[in-house]
Short mmCIF file of C-alpha atoms and ligand atoms in Angstrom, two decimals:
data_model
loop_
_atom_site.label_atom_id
_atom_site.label_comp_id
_atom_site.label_asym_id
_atom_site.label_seq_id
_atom_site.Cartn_x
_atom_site.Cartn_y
_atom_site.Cartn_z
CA UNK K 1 119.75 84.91 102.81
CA UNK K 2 116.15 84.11 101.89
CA UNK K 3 112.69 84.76 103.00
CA UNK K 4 109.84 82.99 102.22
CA UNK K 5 106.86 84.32 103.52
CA UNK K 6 103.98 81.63 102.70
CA UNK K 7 99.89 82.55 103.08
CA UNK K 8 99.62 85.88 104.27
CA UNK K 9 96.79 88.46 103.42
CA UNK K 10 99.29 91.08 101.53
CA UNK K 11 98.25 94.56 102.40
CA UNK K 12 98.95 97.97 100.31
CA UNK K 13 97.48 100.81 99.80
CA UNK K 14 96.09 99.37 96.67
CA UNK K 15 95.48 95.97 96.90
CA UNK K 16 94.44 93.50 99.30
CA UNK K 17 94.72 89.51 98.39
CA UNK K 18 96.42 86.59 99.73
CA UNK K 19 100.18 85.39 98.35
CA UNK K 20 103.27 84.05 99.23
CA UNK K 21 106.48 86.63 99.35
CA UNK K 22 109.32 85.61 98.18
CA UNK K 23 112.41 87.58 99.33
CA UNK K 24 116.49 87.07 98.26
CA UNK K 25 118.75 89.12 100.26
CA UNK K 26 117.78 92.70 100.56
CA UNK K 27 114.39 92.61 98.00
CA UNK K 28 111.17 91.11 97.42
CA UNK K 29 111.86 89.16 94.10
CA UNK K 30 108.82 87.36 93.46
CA UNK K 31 105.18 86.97 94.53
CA UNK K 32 102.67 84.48 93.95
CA UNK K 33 99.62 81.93 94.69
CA UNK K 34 101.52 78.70 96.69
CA UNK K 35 105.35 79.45 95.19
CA UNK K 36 107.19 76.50 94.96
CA UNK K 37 110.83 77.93 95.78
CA UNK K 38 113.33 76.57 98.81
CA UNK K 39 113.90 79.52 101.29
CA UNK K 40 116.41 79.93 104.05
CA UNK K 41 113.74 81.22 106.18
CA UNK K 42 109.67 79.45 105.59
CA UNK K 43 107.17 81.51 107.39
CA UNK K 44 103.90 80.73 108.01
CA UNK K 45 101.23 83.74 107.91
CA UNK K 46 98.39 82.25 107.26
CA UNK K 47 95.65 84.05 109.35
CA UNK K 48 98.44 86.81 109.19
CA UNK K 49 98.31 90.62 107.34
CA UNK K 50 101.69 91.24 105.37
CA UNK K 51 102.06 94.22 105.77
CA UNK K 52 104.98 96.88 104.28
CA UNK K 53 106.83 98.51 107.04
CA UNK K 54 105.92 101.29 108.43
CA UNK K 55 107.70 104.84 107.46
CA UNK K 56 107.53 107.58 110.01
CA UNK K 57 108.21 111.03 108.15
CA UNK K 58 108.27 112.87 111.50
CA UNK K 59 110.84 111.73 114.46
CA UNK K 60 113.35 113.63 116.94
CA UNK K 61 115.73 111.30 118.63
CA UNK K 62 119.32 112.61 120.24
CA UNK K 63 117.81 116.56 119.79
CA UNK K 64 118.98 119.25 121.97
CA UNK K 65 115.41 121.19 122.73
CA UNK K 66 113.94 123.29 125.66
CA UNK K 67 117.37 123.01 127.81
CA UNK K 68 117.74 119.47 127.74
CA UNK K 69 118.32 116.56 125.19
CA UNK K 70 115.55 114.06 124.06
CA UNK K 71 115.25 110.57 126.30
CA UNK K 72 115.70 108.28 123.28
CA UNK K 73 118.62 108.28 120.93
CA UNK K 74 119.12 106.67 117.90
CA UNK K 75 119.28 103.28 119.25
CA UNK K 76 116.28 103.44 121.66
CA UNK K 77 114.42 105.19 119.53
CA UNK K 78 114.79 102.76 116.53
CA UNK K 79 114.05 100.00 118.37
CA UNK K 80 110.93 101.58 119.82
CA UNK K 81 109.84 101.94 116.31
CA UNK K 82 110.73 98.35 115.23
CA UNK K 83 108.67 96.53 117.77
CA UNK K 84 106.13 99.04 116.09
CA UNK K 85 106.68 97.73 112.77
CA UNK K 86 107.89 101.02 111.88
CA UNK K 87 111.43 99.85 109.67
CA UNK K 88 112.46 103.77 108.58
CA UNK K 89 112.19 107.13 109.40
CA UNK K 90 112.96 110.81 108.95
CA UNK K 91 114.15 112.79 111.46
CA UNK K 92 115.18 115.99 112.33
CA UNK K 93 118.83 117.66 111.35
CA UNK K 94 118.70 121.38 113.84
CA UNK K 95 120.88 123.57 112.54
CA UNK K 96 122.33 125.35 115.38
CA UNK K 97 122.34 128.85 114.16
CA UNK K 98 125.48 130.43 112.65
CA UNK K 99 126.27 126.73 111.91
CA UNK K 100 126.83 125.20 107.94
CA UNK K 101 124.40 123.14 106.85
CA UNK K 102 127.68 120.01 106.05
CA UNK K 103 128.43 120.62 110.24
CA UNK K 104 124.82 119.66 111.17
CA UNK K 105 124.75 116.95 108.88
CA UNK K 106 127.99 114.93 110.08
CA UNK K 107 127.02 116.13 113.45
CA UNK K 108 123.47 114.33 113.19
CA UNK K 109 125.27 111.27 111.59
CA UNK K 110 127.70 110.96 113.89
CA UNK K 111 124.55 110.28 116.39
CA UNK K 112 123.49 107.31 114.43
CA UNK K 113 126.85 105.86 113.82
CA UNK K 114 126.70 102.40 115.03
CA UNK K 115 123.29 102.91 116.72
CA UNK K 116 121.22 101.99 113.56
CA UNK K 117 118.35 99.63 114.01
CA UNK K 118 116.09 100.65 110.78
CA UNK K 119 116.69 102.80 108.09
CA UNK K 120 116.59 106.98 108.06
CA UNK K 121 116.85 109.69 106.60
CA UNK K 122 117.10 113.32 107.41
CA UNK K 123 115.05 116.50 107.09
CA UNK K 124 117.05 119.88 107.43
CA UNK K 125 115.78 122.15 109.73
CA UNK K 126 116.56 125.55 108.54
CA UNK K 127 116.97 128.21 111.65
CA UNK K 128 119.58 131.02 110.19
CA UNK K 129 120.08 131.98 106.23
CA UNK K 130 122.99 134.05 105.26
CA UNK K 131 123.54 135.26 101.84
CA UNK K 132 126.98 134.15 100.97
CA UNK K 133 126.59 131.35 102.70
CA UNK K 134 124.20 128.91 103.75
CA UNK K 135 121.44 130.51 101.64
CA UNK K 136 123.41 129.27 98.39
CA UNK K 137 124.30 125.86 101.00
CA UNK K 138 120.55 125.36 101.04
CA UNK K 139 120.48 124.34 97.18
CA UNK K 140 123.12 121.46 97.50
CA UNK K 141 121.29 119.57 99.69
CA UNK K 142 118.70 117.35 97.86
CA UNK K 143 121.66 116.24 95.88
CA UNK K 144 122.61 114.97 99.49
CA UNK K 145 119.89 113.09 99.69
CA UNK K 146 117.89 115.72 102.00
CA UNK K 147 115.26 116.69 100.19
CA UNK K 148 113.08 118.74 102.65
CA UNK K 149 113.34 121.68 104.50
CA UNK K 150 111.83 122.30 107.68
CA UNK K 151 110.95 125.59 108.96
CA UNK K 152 109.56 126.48 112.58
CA UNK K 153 107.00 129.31 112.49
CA UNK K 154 106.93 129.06 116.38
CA UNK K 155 108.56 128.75 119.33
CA UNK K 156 110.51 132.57 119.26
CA UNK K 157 113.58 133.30 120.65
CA UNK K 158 114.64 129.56 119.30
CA UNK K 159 113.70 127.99 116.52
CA UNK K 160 111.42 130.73 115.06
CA UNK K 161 112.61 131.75 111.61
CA UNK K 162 110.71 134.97 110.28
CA UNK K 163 108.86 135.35 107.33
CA UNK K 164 111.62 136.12 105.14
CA UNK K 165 113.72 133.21 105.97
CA UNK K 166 110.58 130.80 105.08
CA UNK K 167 109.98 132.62 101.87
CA UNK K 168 113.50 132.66 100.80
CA UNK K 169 113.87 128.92 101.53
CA UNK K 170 110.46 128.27 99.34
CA UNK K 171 112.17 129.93 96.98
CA UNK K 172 115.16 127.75 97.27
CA UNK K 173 112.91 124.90 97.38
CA UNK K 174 110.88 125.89 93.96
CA UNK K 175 114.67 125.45 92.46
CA UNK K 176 115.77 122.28 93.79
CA UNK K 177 113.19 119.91 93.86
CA UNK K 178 113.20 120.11 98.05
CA UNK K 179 109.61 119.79 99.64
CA UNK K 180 109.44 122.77 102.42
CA UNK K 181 107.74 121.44 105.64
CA UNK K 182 106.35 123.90 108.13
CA UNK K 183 105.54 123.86 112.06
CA UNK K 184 102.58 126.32 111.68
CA UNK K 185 102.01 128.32 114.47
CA UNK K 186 102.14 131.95 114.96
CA UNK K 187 104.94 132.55 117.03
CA UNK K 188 105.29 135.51 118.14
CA UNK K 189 101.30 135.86 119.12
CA UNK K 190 102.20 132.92 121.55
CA UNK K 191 105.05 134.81 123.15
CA UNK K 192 102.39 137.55 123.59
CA UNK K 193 99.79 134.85 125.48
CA UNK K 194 102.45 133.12 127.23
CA UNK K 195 104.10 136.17 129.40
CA UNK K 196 100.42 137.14 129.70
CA UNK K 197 99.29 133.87 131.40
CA UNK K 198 102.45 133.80 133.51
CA UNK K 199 102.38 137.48 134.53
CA UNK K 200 99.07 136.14 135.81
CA UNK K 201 100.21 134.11 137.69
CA UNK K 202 98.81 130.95 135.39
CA UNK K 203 101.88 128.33 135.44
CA UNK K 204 99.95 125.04 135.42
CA UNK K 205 100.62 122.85 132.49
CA UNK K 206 96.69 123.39 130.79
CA UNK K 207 98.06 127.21 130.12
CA UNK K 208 100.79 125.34 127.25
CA UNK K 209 97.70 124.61 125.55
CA UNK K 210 95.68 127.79 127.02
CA UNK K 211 98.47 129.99 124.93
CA UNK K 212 98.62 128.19 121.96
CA UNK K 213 95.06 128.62 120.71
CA UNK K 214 94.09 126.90 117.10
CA UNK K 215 93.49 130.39 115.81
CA UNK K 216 97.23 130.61 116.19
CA UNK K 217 97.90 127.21 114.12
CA UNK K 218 94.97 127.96 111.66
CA UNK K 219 96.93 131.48 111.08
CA UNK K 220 100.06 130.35 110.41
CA UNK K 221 99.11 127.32 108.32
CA UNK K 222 97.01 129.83 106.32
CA UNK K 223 100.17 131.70 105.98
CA UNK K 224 102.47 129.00 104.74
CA UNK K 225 99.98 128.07 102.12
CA UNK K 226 100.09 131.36 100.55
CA UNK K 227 103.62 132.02 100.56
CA UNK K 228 104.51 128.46 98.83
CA UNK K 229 101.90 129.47 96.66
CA UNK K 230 103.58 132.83 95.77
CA UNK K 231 107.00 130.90 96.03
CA UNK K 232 106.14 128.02 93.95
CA UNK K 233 107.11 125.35 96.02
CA UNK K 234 105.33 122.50 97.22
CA UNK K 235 104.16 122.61 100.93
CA UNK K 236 103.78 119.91 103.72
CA UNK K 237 102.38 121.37 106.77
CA UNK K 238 102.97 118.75 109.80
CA UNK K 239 101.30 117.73 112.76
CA UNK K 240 97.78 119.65 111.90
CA UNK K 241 95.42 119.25 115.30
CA UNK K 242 92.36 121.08 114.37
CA UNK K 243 89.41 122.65 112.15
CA UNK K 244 91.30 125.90 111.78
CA UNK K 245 94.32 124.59 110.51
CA UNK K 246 92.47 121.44 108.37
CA UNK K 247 89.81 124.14 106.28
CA UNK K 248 92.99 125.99 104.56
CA UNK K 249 94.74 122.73 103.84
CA UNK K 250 91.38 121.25 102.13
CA UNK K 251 90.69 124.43 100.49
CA UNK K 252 94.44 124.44 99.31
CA UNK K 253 94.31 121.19 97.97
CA UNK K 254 90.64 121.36 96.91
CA UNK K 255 92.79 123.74 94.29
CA UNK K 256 94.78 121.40 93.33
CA UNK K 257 97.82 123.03 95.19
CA UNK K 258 100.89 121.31 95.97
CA UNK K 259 99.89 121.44 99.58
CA UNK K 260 99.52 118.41 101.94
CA UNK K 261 99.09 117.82 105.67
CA UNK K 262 100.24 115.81 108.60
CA UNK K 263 98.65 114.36 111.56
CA UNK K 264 100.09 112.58 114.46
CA UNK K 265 98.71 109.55 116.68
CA UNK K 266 98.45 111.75 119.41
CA UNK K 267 96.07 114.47 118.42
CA UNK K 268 93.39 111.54 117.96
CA UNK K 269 93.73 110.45 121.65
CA UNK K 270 94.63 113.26 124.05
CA UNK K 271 92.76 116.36 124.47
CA UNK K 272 92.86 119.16 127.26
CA UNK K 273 91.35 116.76 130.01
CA UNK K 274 94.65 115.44 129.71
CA UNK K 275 96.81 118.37 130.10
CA UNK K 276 94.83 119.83 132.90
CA UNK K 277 95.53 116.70 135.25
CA UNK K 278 96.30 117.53 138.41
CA UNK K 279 99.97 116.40 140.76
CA UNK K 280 102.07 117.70 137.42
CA UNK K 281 100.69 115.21 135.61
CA UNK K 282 99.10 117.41 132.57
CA UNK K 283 103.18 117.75 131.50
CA UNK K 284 102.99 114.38 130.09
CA UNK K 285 101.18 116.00 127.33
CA UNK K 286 102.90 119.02 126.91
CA UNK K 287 103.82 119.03 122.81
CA UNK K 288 103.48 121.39 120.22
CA UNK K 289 101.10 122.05 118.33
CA UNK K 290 99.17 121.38 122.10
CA UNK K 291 96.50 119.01 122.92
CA UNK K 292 92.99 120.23 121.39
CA UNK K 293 89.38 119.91 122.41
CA UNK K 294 87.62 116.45 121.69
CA UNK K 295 85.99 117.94 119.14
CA UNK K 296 88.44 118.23 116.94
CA UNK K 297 89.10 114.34 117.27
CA UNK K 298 86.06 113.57 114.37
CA UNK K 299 87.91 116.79 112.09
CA UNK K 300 91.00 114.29 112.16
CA UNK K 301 89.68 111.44 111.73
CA UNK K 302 87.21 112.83 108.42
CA UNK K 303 90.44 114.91 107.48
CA UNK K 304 92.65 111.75 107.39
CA UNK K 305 89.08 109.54 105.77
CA UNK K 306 88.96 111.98 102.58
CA UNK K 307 92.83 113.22 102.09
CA UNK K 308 92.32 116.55 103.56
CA UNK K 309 95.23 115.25 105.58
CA UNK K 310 97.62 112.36 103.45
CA UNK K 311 99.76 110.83 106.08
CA UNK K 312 100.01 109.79 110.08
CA UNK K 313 103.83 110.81 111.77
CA UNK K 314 104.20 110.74 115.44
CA UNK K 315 106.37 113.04 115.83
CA UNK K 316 108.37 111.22 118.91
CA UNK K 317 110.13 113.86 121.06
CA UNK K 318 110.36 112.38 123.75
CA UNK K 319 111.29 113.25 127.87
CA UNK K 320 110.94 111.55 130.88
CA UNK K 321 108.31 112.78 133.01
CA UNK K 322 110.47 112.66 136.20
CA UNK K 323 113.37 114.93 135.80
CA UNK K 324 113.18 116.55 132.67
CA UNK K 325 109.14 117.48 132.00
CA UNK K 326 109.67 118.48 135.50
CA UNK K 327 112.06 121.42 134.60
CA UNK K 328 109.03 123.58 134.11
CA UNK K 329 107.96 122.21 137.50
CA UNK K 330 106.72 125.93 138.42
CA UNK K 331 106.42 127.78 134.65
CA UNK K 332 104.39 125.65 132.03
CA UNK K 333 106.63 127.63 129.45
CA UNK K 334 109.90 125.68 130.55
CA UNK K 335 108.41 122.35 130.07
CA UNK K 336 109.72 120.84 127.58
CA UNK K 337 107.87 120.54 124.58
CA UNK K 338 107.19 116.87 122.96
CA UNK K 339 106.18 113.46 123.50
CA UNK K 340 106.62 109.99 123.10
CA UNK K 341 104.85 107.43 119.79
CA UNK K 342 107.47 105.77 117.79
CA UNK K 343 106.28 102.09 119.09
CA UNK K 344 102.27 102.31 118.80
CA UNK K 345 101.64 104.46 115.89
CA UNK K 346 100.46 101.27 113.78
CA UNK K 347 98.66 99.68 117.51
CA UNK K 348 96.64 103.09 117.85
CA UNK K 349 95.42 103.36 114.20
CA UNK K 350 94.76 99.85 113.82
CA UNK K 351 92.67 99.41 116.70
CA UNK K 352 90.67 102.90 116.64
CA UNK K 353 91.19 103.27 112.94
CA UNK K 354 90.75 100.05 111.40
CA UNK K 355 89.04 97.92 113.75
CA UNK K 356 86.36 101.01 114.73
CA UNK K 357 84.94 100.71 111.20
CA UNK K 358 86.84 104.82 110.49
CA UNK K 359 89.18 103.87 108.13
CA UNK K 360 89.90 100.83 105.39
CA UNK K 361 93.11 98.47 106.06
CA UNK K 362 94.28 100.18 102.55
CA UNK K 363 94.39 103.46 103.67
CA UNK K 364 95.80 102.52 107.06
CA UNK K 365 98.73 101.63 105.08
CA UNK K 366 98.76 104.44 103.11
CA UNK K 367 98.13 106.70 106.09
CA UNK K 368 101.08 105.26 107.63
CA UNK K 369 103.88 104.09 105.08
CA UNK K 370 103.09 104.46 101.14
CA UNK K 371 102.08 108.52 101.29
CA UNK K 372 104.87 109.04 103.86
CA UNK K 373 107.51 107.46 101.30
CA UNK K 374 105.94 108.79 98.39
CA UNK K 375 106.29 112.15 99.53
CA UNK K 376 109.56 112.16 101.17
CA UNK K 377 110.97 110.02 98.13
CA UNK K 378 111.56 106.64 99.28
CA UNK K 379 109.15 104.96 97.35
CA UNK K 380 108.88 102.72 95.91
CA UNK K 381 111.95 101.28 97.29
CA UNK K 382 109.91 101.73 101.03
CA UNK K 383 105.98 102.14 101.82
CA UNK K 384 104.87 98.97 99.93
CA UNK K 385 105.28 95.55 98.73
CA UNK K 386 106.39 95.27 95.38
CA UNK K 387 108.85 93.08 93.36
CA UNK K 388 112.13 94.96 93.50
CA UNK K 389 111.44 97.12 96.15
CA UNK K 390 113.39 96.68 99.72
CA UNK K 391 111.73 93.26 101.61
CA UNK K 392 110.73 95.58 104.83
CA UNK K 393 108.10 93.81 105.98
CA UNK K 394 105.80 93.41 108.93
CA UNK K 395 103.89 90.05 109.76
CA UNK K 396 101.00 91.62 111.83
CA UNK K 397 98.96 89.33 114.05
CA UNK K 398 95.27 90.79 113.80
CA UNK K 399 94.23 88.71 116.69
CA UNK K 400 97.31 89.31 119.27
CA UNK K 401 95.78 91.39 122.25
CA UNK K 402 98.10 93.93 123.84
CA UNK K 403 97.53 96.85 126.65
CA UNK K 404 100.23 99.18 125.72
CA UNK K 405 102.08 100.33 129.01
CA UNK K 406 105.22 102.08 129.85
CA UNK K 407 106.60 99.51 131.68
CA UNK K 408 106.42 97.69 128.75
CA UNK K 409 107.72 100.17 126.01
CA UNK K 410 111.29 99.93 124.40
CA UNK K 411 111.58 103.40 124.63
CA UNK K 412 113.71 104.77 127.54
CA UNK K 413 110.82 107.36 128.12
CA UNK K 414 109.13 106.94 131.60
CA UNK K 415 105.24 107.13 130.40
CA UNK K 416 103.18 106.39 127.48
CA UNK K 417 100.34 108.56 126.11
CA UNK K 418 97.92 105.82 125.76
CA UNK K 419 98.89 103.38 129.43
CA UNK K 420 96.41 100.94 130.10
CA UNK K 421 95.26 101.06 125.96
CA UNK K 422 93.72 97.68 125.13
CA UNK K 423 94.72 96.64 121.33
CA UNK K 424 94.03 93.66 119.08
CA UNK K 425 96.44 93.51 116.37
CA UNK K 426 100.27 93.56 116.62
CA UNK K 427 103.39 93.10 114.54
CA UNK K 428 104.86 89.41 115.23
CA UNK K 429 107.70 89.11 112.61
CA UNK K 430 109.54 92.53 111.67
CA UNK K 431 112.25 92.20 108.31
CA UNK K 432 114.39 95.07 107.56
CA UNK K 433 116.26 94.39 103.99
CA UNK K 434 115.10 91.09 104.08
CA UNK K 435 117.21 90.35 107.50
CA UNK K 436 114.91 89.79 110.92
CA UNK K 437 114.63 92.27 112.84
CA UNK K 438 111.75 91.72 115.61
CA UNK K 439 110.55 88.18 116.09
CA UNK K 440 108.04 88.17 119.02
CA UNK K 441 109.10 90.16 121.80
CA UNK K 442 112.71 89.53 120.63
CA UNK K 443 115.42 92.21 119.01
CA UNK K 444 117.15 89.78 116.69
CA UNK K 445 119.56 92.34 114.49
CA UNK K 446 122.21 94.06 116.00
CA UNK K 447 122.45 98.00 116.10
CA UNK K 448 124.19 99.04 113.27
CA UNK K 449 122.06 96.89 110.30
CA UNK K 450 119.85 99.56 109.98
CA UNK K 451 121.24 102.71 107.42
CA UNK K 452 121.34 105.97 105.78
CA UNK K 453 119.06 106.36 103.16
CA UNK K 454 119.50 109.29 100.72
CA UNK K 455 115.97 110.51 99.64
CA UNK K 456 115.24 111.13 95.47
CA UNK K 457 113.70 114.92 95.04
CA UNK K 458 109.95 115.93 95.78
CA UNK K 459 108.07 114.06 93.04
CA UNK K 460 110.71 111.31 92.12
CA UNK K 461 111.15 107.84 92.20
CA UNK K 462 113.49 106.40 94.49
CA UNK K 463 114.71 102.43 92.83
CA UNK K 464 116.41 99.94 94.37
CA UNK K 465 120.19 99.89 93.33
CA UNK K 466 119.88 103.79 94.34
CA UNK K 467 123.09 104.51 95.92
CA UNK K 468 122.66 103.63 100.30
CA UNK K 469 125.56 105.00 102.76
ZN1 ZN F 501 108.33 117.65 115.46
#
């Protein structure tokens, strides 16, 4: 099948100029002024932004987590992120401890099988090392295709690996051309806070974020920066929410360090006014690292403005509000943690983002797809618009208006973290390969077009013709 894609104001993090795209089967294969070539498919997008699709780096969809599974699966999830304009993803492989890293894997595709509605890949989420075992596992992965590993420096008694566990897998990572990701927060001085609070008798949903103070995230990002630093291995520290845990990562990089940083939609828009709403309410925005004070809303946005941070995830985890959030009902401590954000990542950042004058339509994009793929190697095959890479493709309508609302929302999750938003600017026409996915409010594709992409090694290119299972 081809696309052509006639008048559109082509959008990258580079360049910014208005072409025609020309796309046969899976790729982009030409672009040019007024290209006179017959298509299968002639779209007009004149008045239009071509955009590249999105690529989330930070997703957890069919995850076990805080007693219960996530709302969204594969299939929900995807499509949530497709009538976002968001046409791949990483998410989240838990190894359950004691577990090989090859179980988690074919358990985590066996979750997608069928299901797929954009492209993924995986990151590995390391929670149990054994010498003689999944230590030397560890190294094989990136030839896999996984090529980061993700370790949690909170939530004890779970997740939590210790120190030597994160340095050993930096170590690993140094080796094998893996980029280590960390969850920074000091874990075990939020155990401390939390039984404090709750032997106080403080179980309201504010004391999530109460417990979880930024010295805690600034800590443990300072932390990970050192030890990669002593490891040699290149660091990506996700979902940073505030000053304490920005400074290190500009410093670090200020260095020249391989260090980068993560922020998500979220930690621009919701602050503790949320979580301390009354009637149960406040558990909407019960996630990890937790809601911040407004202040820290113009650190982000600067942070994001001069590359202090290099990319915008949103890390979906996402409950319903009635019947799972509500498990910690009477203990803030057994809510569980995570929200919802595949479907408006590109809405939020292009209204308060672009629109508000903070940042450029370039760096939108590379906010949002080009840093995300360059780092997680998918690109150039994903995160732009290039001849010969993959013709994923979003024809955004600058102009649509749209209040976001759950009711509305293709994810299964009962709320939204920004109901009642008012946005201008919207995808219209979603391709994934080349094929349509999204057209309007339709799903055109079927689950099960959308696939496994194996990712090239930290600092590699990843070219079309690169093998796809
Ligand atoms: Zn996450």
């Amino acid at each position: 099948m081809s696309v052509l894609i006639k008048g559109g104001r082509i959008i990258t993090a580079a360049d910014d100029y208005v072409a025609d795209v020309y796309v046969e089967d899976e790729t982009v294969t030409l672009i040019g002024e007024s290209l006179d070539v017959s298509a299968d498919k002639v779209v007009d997008a004149s008045g239009k932004y071509v955009l590249p699709g999105m690529v989330d780096p930070h997703t957890h969809l069919d995850m076990p987590f805080g007693g219960t599974v996530t709302i969204d699966d594969v299939e929900s999830g995807q499509t949530a992120a497709a009538f976002g304009g968001t046409t791949c993803h990483v998410d989240f492989i838990i190894q359950p401890p004691g577990s090989t890293f090859a179980d988690a894997f074919a358990d985590w595709r066996s979750k997608a099988d069928g299901k797929q509605v954009i492209d993924m890949g995986y990151h590995m989420a390391v929670t149990d090392l054994k010498e003689g075992g999944t230590l030397e596992e560890l190294a094989s992965l990136p030839d896999e295709g996984i090529t980061s590993y993700k370790l949690f420096m909170a939530y004890k008694g779970a997740l939590m690996v210790d120190d030597e566990t994160l340095f050993r897998t930096m170590e690993v990572a140094s080796q094998t051309g893996a980029l280590v990701m960390v969850h920074a927060e000091n874990g075990d001085v939020i155990d401390v806070l939390v039984r404090q609070a709750l032997e106080a008798g403080k179980t309201e949903p504010l004391y999530h974020a109460l417990t979880r103070p930024p010295e805690a995230e600034g800590e443990a990002t300072n932390r990970a920066i050192q030890l990669a630093r002593l490891a040699g291995a290149p660091l990506y520290v996700v979902h940073v929410t505030c000053r304490e845990a920005v400074e290190p990562i500009a410093r670090a990089r200020d260095q020249g360090w391989d260090v980068w940083g993560e922020t998500c939609t979220q930690y621009f828009f919701n602050s503790l006014d949320d979580i301390a709403k009354p009637d149960f309410e406040g558990a909407k925005y019960v996630y990890s690292p937790p809601v911040r004070d407004k202040s820290n809303w113009d650190v982000l946005w600067n942070a994001v403005r001069s590359d202090a941070l290099s990319a915008i995830s949103t890390d979906h985890c996402a409950f319903l509000w009635d019947g799972q959030k509500t498990l910690g009902k009477d203990d803030f401590s057994k809510i569980p943690n995570g929200g919802p954000g595949l479907e408006n990542r590109l809405h939020m950042i292009h209204e308060f983002g672009v629109r508000a004058g903070r940042i450029s339509l370039n760096r939108m994009v590379e906010l949002l797809a080009t840093n995300p793929a360059k780092l997680f190697g998918l690109y150039p095959r994903k995160g732009t618009i290039a001849v010969g890479s993959d013709a994923d493709i979003v024809v955004f309508d600058p102009e649509k208006k749209l209040t976001i609302t759950a009711a509305s929302q293709h994810s299964k999750t009962d709320y939204n973290l920004y109901e009642g938003t008012e946005v201008t600017g919207s995808p219209e026409l979603v391709l994934l390969r080349g094929n349509v996915l999204v057209e309007g409010d339709q799903l055109v594709a079927s689950p099960g077009i959308g696939q496994f992409v194996p990712r090239a090694k930290f600092g590699e290119e990843l070219r079309a013709g690169a093998r796809v299972a």
